[in-house]
PDB file of C-alpha atoms in Angstrom:
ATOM      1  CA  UNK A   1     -38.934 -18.713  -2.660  1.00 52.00           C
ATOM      2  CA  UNK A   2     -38.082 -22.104  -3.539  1.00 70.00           C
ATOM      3  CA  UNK A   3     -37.141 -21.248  -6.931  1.00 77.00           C
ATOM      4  CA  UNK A   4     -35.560 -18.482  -5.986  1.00 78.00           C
ATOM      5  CA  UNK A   5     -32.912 -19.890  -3.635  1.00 78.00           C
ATOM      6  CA  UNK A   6     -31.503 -21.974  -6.858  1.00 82.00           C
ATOM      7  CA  UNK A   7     -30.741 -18.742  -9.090  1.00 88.00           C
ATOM      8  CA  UNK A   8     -27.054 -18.451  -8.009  1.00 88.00           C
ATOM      9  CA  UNK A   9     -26.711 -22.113  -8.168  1.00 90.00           C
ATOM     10  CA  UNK A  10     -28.172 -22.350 -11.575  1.00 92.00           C
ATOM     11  CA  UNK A  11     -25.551 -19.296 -12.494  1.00 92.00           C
ATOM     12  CA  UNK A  12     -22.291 -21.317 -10.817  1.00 93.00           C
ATOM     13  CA  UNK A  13     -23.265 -24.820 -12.997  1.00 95.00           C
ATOM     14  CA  UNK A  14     -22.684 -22.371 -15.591  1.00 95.00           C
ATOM     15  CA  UNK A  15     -19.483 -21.599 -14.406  1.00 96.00           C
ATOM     16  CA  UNK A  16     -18.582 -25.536 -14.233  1.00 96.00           C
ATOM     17  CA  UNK A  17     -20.429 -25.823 -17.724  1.00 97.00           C
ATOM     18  CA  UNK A  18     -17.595 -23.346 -19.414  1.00 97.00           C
ATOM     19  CA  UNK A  19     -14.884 -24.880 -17.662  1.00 96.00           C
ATOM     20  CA  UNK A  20     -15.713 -28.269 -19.105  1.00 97.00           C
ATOM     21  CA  UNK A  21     -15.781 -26.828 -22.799  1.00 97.00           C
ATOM     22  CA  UNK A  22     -12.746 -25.460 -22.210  1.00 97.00           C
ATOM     23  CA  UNK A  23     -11.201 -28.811 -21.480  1.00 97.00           C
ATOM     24  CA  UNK A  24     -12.947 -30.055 -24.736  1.00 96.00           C
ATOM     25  CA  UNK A  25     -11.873 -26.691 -26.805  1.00 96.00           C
ATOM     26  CA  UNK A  26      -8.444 -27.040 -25.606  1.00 93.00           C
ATOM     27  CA  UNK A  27      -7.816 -31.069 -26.068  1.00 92.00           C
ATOM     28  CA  UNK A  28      -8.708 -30.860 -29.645  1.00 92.00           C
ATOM     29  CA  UNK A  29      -6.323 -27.351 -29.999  1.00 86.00           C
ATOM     30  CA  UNK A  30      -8.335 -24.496 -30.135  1.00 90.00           C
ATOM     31  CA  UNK A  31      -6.662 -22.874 -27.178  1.00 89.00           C
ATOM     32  CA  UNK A  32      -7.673 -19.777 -27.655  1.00 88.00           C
ATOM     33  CA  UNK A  33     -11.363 -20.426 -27.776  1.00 92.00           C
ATOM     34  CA  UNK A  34     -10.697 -22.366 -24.869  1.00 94.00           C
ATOM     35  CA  UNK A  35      -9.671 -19.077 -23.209  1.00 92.00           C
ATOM     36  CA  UNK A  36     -12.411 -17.266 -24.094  1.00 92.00           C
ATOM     37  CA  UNK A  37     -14.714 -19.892 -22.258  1.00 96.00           C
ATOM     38  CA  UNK A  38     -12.553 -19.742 -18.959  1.00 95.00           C
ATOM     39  CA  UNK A  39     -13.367 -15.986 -19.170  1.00 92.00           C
ATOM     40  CA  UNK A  40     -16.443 -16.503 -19.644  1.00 95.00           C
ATOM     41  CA  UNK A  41     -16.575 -18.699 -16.911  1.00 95.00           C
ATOM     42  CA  UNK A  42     -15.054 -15.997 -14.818  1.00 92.00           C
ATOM     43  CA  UNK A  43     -18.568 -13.814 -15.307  1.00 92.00           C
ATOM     44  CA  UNK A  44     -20.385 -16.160 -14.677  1.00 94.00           C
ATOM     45  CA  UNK A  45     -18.402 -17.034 -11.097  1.00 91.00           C
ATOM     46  CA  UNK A  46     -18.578 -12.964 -10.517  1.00 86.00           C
ATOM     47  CA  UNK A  47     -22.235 -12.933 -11.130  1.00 88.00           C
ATOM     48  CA  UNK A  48     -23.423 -16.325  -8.955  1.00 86.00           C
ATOM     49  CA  UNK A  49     -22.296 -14.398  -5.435  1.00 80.00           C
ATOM     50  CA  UNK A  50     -23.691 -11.193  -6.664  1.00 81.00           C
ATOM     51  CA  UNK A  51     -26.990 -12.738  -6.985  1.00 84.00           C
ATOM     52  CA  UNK A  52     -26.660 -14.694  -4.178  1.00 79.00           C
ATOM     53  CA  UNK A  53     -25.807 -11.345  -1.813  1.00 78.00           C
ATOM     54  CA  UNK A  54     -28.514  -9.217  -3.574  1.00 79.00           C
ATOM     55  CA  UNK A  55     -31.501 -12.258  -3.302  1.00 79.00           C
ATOM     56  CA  UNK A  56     -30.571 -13.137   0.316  1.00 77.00           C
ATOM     57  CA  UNK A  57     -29.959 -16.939  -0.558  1.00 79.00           C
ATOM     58  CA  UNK A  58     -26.686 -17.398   0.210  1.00 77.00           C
ATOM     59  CA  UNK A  59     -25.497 -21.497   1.558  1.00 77.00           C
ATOM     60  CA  UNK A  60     -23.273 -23.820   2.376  1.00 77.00           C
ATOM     61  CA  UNK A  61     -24.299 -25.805  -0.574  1.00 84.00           C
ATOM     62  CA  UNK A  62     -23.622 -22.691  -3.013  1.00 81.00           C
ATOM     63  CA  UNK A  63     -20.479 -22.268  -1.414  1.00 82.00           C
ATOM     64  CA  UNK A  64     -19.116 -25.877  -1.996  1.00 86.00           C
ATOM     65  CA  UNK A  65     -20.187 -25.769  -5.573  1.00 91.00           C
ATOM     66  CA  UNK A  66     -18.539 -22.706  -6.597  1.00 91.00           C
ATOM     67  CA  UNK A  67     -15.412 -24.064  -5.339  1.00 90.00           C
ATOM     68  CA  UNK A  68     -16.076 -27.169  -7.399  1.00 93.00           C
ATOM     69  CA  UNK A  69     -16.877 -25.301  -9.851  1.00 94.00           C
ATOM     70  CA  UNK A  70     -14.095 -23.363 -10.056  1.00 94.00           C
ATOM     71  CA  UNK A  71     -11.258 -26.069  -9.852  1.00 95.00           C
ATOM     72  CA  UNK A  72     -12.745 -27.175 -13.293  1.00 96.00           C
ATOM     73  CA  UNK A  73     -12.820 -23.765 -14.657  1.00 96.00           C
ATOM     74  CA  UNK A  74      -9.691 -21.894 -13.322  1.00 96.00           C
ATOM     75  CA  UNK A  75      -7.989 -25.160 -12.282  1.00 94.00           C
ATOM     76  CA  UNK A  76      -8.036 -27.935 -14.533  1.00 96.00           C
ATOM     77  CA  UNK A  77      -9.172 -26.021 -18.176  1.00 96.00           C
ATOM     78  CA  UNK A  78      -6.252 -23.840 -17.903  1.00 94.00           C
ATOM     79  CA  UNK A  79      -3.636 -26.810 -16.872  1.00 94.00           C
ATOM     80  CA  UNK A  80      -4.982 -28.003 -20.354  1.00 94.00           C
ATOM     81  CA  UNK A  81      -4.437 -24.888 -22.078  1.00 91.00           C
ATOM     82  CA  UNK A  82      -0.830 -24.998 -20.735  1.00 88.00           C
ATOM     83  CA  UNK A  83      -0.101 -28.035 -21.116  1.00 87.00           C
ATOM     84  CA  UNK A  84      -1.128 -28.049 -25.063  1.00 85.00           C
ATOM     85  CA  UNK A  85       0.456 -24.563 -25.369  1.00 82.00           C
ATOM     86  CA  UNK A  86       4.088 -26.819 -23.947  1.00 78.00           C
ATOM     87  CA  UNK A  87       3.523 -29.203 -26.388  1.00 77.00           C
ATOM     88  CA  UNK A  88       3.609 -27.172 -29.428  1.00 69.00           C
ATOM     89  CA  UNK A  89       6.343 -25.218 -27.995  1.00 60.00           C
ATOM     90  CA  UNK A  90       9.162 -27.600 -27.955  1.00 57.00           C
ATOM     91  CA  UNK A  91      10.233 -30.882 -28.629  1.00 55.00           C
ATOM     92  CA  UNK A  92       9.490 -32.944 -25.762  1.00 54.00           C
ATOM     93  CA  UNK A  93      10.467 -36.331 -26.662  1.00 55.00           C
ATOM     94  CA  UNK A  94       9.867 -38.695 -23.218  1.00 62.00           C
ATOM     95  CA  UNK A  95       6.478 -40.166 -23.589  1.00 66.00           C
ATOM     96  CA  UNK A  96       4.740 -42.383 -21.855  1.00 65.00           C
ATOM     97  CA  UNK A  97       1.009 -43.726 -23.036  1.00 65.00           C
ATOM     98  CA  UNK A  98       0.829 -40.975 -24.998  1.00 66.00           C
ATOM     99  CA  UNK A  99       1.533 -38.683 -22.626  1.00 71.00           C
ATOM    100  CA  UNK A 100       4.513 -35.619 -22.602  1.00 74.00           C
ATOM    101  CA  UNK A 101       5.831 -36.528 -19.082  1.00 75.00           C
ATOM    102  CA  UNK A 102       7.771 -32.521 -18.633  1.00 78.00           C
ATOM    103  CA  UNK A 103       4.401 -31.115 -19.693  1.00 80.00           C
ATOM    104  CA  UNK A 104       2.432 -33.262 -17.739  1.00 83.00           C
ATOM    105  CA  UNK A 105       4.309 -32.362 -14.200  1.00 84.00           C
ATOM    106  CA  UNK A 106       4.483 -28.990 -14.934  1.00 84.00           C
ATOM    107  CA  UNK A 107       0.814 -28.341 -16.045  1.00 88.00           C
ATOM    108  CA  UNK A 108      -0.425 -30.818 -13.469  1.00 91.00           C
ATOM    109  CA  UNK A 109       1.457 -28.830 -10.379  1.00 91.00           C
ATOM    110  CA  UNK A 110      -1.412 -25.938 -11.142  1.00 94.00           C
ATOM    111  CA  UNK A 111      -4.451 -27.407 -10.672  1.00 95.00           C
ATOM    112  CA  UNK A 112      -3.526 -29.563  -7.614  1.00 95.00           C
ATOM    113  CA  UNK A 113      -2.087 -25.834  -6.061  1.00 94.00           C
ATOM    114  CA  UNK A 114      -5.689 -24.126  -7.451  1.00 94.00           C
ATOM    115  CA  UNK A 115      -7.217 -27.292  -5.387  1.00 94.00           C
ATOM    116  CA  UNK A 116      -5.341 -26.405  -2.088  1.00 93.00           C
ATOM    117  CA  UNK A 117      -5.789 -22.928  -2.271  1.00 91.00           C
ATOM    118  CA  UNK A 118      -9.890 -23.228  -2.841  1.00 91.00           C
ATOM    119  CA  UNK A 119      -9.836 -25.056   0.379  1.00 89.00           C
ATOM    120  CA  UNK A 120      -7.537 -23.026   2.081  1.00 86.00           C
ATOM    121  CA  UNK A 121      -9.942 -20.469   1.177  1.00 83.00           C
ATOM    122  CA  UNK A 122     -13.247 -22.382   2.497  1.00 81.00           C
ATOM    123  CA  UNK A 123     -12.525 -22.595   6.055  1.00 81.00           C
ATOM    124  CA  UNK A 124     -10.528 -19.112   6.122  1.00 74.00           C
ATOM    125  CA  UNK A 125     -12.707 -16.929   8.116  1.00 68.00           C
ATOM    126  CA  UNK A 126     -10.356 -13.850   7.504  1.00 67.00           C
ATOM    127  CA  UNK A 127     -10.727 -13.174   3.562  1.00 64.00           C
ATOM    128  CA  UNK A 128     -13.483 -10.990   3.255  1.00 61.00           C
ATOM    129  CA  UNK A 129     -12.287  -7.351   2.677  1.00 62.00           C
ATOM    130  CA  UNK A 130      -8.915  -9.104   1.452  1.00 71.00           C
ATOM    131  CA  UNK A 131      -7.850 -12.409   0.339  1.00 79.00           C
ATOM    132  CA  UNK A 132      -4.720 -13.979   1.127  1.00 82.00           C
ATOM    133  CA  UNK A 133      -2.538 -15.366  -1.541  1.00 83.00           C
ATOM    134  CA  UNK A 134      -3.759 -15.177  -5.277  1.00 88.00           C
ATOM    135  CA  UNK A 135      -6.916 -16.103  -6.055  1.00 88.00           C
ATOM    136  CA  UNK A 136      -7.098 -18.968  -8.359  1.00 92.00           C
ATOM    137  CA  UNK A 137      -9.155 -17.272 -11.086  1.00 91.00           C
ATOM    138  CA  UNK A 138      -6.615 -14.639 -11.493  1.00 89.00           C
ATOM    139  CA  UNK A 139      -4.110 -17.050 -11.550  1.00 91.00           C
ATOM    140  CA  UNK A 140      -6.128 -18.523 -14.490  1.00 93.00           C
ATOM    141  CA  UNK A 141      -6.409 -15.115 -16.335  1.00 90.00           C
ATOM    142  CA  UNK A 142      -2.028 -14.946 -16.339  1.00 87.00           C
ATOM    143  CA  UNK A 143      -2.247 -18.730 -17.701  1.00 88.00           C
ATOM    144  CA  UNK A 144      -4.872 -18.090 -20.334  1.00 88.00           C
ATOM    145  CA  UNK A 145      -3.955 -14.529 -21.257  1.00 83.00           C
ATOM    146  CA  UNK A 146      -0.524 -15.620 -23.213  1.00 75.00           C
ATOM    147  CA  UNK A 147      -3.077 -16.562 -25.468  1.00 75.00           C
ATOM    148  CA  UNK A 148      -3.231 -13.170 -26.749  1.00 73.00           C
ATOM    149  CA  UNK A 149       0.377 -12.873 -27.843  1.00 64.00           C
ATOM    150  CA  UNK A 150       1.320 -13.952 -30.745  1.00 51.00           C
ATOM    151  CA  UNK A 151       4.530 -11.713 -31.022  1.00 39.00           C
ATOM    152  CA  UNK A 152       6.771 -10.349 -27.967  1.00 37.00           C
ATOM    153  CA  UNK A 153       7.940 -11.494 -24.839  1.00 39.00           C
ATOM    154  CA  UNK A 154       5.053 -13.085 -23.614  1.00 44.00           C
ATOM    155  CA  UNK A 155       5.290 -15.310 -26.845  1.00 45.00           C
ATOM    156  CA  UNK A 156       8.520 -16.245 -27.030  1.00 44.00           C
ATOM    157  CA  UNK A 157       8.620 -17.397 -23.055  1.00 46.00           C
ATOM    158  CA  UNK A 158       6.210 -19.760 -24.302  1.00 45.00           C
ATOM    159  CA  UNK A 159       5.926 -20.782 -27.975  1.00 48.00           C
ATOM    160  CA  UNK A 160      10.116 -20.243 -28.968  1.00 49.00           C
ATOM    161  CA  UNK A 161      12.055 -20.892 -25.220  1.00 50.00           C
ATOM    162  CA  UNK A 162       9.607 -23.161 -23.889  1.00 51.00           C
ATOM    163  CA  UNK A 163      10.434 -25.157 -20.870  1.00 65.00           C
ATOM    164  CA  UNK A 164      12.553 -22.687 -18.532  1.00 67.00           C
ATOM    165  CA  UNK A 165      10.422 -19.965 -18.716  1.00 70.00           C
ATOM    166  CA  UNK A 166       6.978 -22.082 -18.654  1.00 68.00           C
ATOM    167  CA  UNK A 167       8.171 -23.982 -15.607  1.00 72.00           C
ATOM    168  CA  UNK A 168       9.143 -20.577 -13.849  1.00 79.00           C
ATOM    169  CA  UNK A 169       5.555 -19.081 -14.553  1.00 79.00           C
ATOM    170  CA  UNK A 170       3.348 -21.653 -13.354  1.00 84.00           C
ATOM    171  CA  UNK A 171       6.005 -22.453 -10.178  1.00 86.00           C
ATOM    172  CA  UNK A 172       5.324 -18.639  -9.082  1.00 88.00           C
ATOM    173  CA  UNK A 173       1.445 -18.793  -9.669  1.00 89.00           C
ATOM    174  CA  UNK A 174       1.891 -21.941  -7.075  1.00 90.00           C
ATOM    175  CA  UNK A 175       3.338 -20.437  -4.983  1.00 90.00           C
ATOM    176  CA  UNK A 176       1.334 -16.541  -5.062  1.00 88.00           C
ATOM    177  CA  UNK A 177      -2.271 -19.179  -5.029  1.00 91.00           C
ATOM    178  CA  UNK A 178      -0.744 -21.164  -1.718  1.00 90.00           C
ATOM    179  CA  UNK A 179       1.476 -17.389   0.006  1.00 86.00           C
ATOM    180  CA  UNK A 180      -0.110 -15.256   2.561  1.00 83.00           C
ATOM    181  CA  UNK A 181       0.190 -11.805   0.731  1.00 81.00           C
ATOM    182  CA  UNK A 182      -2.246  -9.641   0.977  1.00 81.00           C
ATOM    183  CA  UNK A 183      -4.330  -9.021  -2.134  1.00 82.00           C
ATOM    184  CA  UNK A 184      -8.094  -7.096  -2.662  1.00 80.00           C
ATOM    185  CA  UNK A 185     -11.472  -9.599  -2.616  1.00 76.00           C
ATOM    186  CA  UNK A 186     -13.479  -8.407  -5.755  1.00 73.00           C
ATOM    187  CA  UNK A 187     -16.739  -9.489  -3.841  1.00 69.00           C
ATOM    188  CA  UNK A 188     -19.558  -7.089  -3.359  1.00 67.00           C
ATOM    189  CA  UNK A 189     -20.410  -6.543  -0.212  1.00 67.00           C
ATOM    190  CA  UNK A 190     -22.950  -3.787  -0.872  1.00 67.00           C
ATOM    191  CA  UNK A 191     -22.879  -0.919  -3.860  1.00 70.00           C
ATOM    192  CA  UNK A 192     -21.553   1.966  -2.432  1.00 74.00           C
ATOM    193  CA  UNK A 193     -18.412   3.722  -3.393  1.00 74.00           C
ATOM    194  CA  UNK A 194     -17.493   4.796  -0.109  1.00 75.00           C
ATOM    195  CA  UNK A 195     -16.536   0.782   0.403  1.00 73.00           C
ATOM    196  CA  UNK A 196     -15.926  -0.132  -2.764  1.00 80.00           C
ATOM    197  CA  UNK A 197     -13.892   2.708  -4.174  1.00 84.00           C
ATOM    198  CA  UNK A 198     -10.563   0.166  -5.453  1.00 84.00           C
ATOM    199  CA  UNK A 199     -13.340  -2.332  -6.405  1.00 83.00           C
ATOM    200  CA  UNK A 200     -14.930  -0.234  -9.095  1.00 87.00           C
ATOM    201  CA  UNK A 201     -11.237   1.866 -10.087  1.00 88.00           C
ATOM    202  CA  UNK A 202     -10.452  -1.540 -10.927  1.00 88.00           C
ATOM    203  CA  UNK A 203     -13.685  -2.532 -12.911  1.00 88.00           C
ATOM    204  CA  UNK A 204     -13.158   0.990 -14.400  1.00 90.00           C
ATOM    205  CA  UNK A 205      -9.509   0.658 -15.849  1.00 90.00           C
ATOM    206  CA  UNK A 206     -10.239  -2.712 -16.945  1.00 88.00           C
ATOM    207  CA  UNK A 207     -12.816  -1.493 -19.142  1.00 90.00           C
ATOM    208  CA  UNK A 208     -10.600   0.997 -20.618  1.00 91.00           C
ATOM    209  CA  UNK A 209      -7.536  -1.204 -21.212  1.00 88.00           C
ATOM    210  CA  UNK A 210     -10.181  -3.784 -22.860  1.00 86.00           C
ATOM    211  CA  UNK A 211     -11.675  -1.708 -24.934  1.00 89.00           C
ATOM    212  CA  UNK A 212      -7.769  -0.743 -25.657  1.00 87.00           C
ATOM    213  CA  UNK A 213      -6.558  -3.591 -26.434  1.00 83.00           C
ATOM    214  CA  UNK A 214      -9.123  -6.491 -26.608  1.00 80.00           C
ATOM    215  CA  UNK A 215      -7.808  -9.644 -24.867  1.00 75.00           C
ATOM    216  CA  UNK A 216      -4.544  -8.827 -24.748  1.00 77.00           C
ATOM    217  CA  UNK A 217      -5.403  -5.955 -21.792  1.00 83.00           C
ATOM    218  CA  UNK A 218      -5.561  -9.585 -19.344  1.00 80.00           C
ATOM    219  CA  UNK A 219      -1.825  -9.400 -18.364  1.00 79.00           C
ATOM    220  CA  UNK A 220      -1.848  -5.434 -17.737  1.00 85.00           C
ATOM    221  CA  UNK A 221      -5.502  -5.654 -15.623  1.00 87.00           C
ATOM    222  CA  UNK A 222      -3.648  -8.160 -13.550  1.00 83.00           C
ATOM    223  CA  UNK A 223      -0.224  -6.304 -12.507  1.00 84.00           C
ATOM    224  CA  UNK A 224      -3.057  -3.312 -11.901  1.00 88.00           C
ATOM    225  CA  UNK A 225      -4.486  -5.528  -9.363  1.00 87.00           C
ATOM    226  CA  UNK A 226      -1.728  -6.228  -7.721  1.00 83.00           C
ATOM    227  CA  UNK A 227      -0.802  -2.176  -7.585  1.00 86.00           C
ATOM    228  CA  UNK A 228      -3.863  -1.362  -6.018  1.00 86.00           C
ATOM    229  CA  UNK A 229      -3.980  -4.561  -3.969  1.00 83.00           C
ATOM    230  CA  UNK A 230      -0.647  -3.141  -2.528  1.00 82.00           C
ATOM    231  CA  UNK A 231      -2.404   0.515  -2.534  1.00 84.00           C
ATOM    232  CA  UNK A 232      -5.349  -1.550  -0.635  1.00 80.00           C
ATOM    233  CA  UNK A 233      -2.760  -3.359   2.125  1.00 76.00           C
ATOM    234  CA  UNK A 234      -0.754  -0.332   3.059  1.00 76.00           C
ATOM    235  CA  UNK A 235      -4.303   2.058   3.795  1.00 76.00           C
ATOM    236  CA  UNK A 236      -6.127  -1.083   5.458  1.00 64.00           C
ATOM    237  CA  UNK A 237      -3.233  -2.118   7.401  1.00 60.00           C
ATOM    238  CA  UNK A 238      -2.655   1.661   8.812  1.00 52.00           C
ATOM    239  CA  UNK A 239      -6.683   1.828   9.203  1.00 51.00           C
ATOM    240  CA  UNK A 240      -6.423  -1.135  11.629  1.00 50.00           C
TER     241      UNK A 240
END
């Protein structure tokens, strides 16, 4: 039993463990690796409740860590990521200590939103069937996903235009992590499909649109989740 109730803990340090070699992968360049670990992180913070729920072990402790854990990982790795992916877009000349001072506010603004949001979210006794304002890791997943695109819009927002465009992306991921709209909790409350049927149609197209088109299938899984989170609102709000 005793070893038992540290499973899902073991599983969220993995989570934290990704995050922080995404920080690493991403300060010496290699962004996209970098997103592949904050993904990977993301499995690992889907799996650590799962386990938790299906062992009976849940606690307060596991709780607090996965929210630790997860403003390294979908916080402060992906403010890296952006912040290096503003830096090689443009020519940002005001430095101070070494530091690109445009980048800096704009990429720092993220995590300390993620941070607010996570704690918002810890003594918020109302998200369970829905959560309320974007959840941070999918706020990571838009961040990290433009990545993928090396030709197109998504591209040239970033690595051509630059600074308008990044600004305007991670201001509105600030504001949809700290909002009030309704959006769908991906957490397991028990297998069925009766209560889970949006759950797994979402686990189901993402799988398709992945094995479609690889990494870059991120950006069109998330405006699906916000379709069916909509979908999700309008049938639990009449329901209630």
């Amino acid at each position: 039993m005793a070893i038992k109730k540290h499973i899902p803990n073991c599983i969220t340090l993995c989570n934290l463990f990704c995050g922080i070699v995404a920080i690493l992968l991403a300060v010496n360049g290699m962004l996209k690796n970098a997103a592949f670990m904050v993904i990977l992180a993301s499995v690992f913070d889907f799996l650590d409740g799962l386990v938790a729920r299906a062992l009976h072990v849940k606690s307060d402790i596991g709780k607090e860590l996965d929210s630790l854990s997860d403003i390294v990982s979908f916080g402060v790795a992906p403010a890296f990521i952006m912040y290096y992916m503003l830096c090689y877009s443009s020519d940002y000349m005001t430095q101070y200590w070494g530091i690109r001072i445009m980048p800096f506010v704009i990429s720092a603004a993220y995590p300390c939103c993620a941070a607010l949001r996570l704690a918002k979210f810890n003594i918020d006794t109302q998200q369970t069937d829905k959560f309320y304002g974007l959840p941070v890791p999918a706020a990571a997943f838009v961040i990290i996903s433009l990545q993928f695109y090396e030709v197109g819009i998504y591209a040239a927002a970033i690595y051509n235009k630059g600074k308008r465009e990044s600004m305007a992306i991670v201001i509105l991921l600030c504001f949809a992590m700290l909002s009030r709209f309704p959006l769908l909790a991906l957490k397991f409350k028990n297998l069925t499909i009766k209560d889970n049927i949006f759950r797994y149609a979402l686990i189901g197209i993402s799988l398709v649109l992945i094995i479609c088109l690889k990494f870059k299938a991120i950006l069109f899984i998330m405006m699906f989740y916000f379709i069916l989170s909509i979908i999700y609102s309008i049938i639990y709000g009449k329901e209630k």
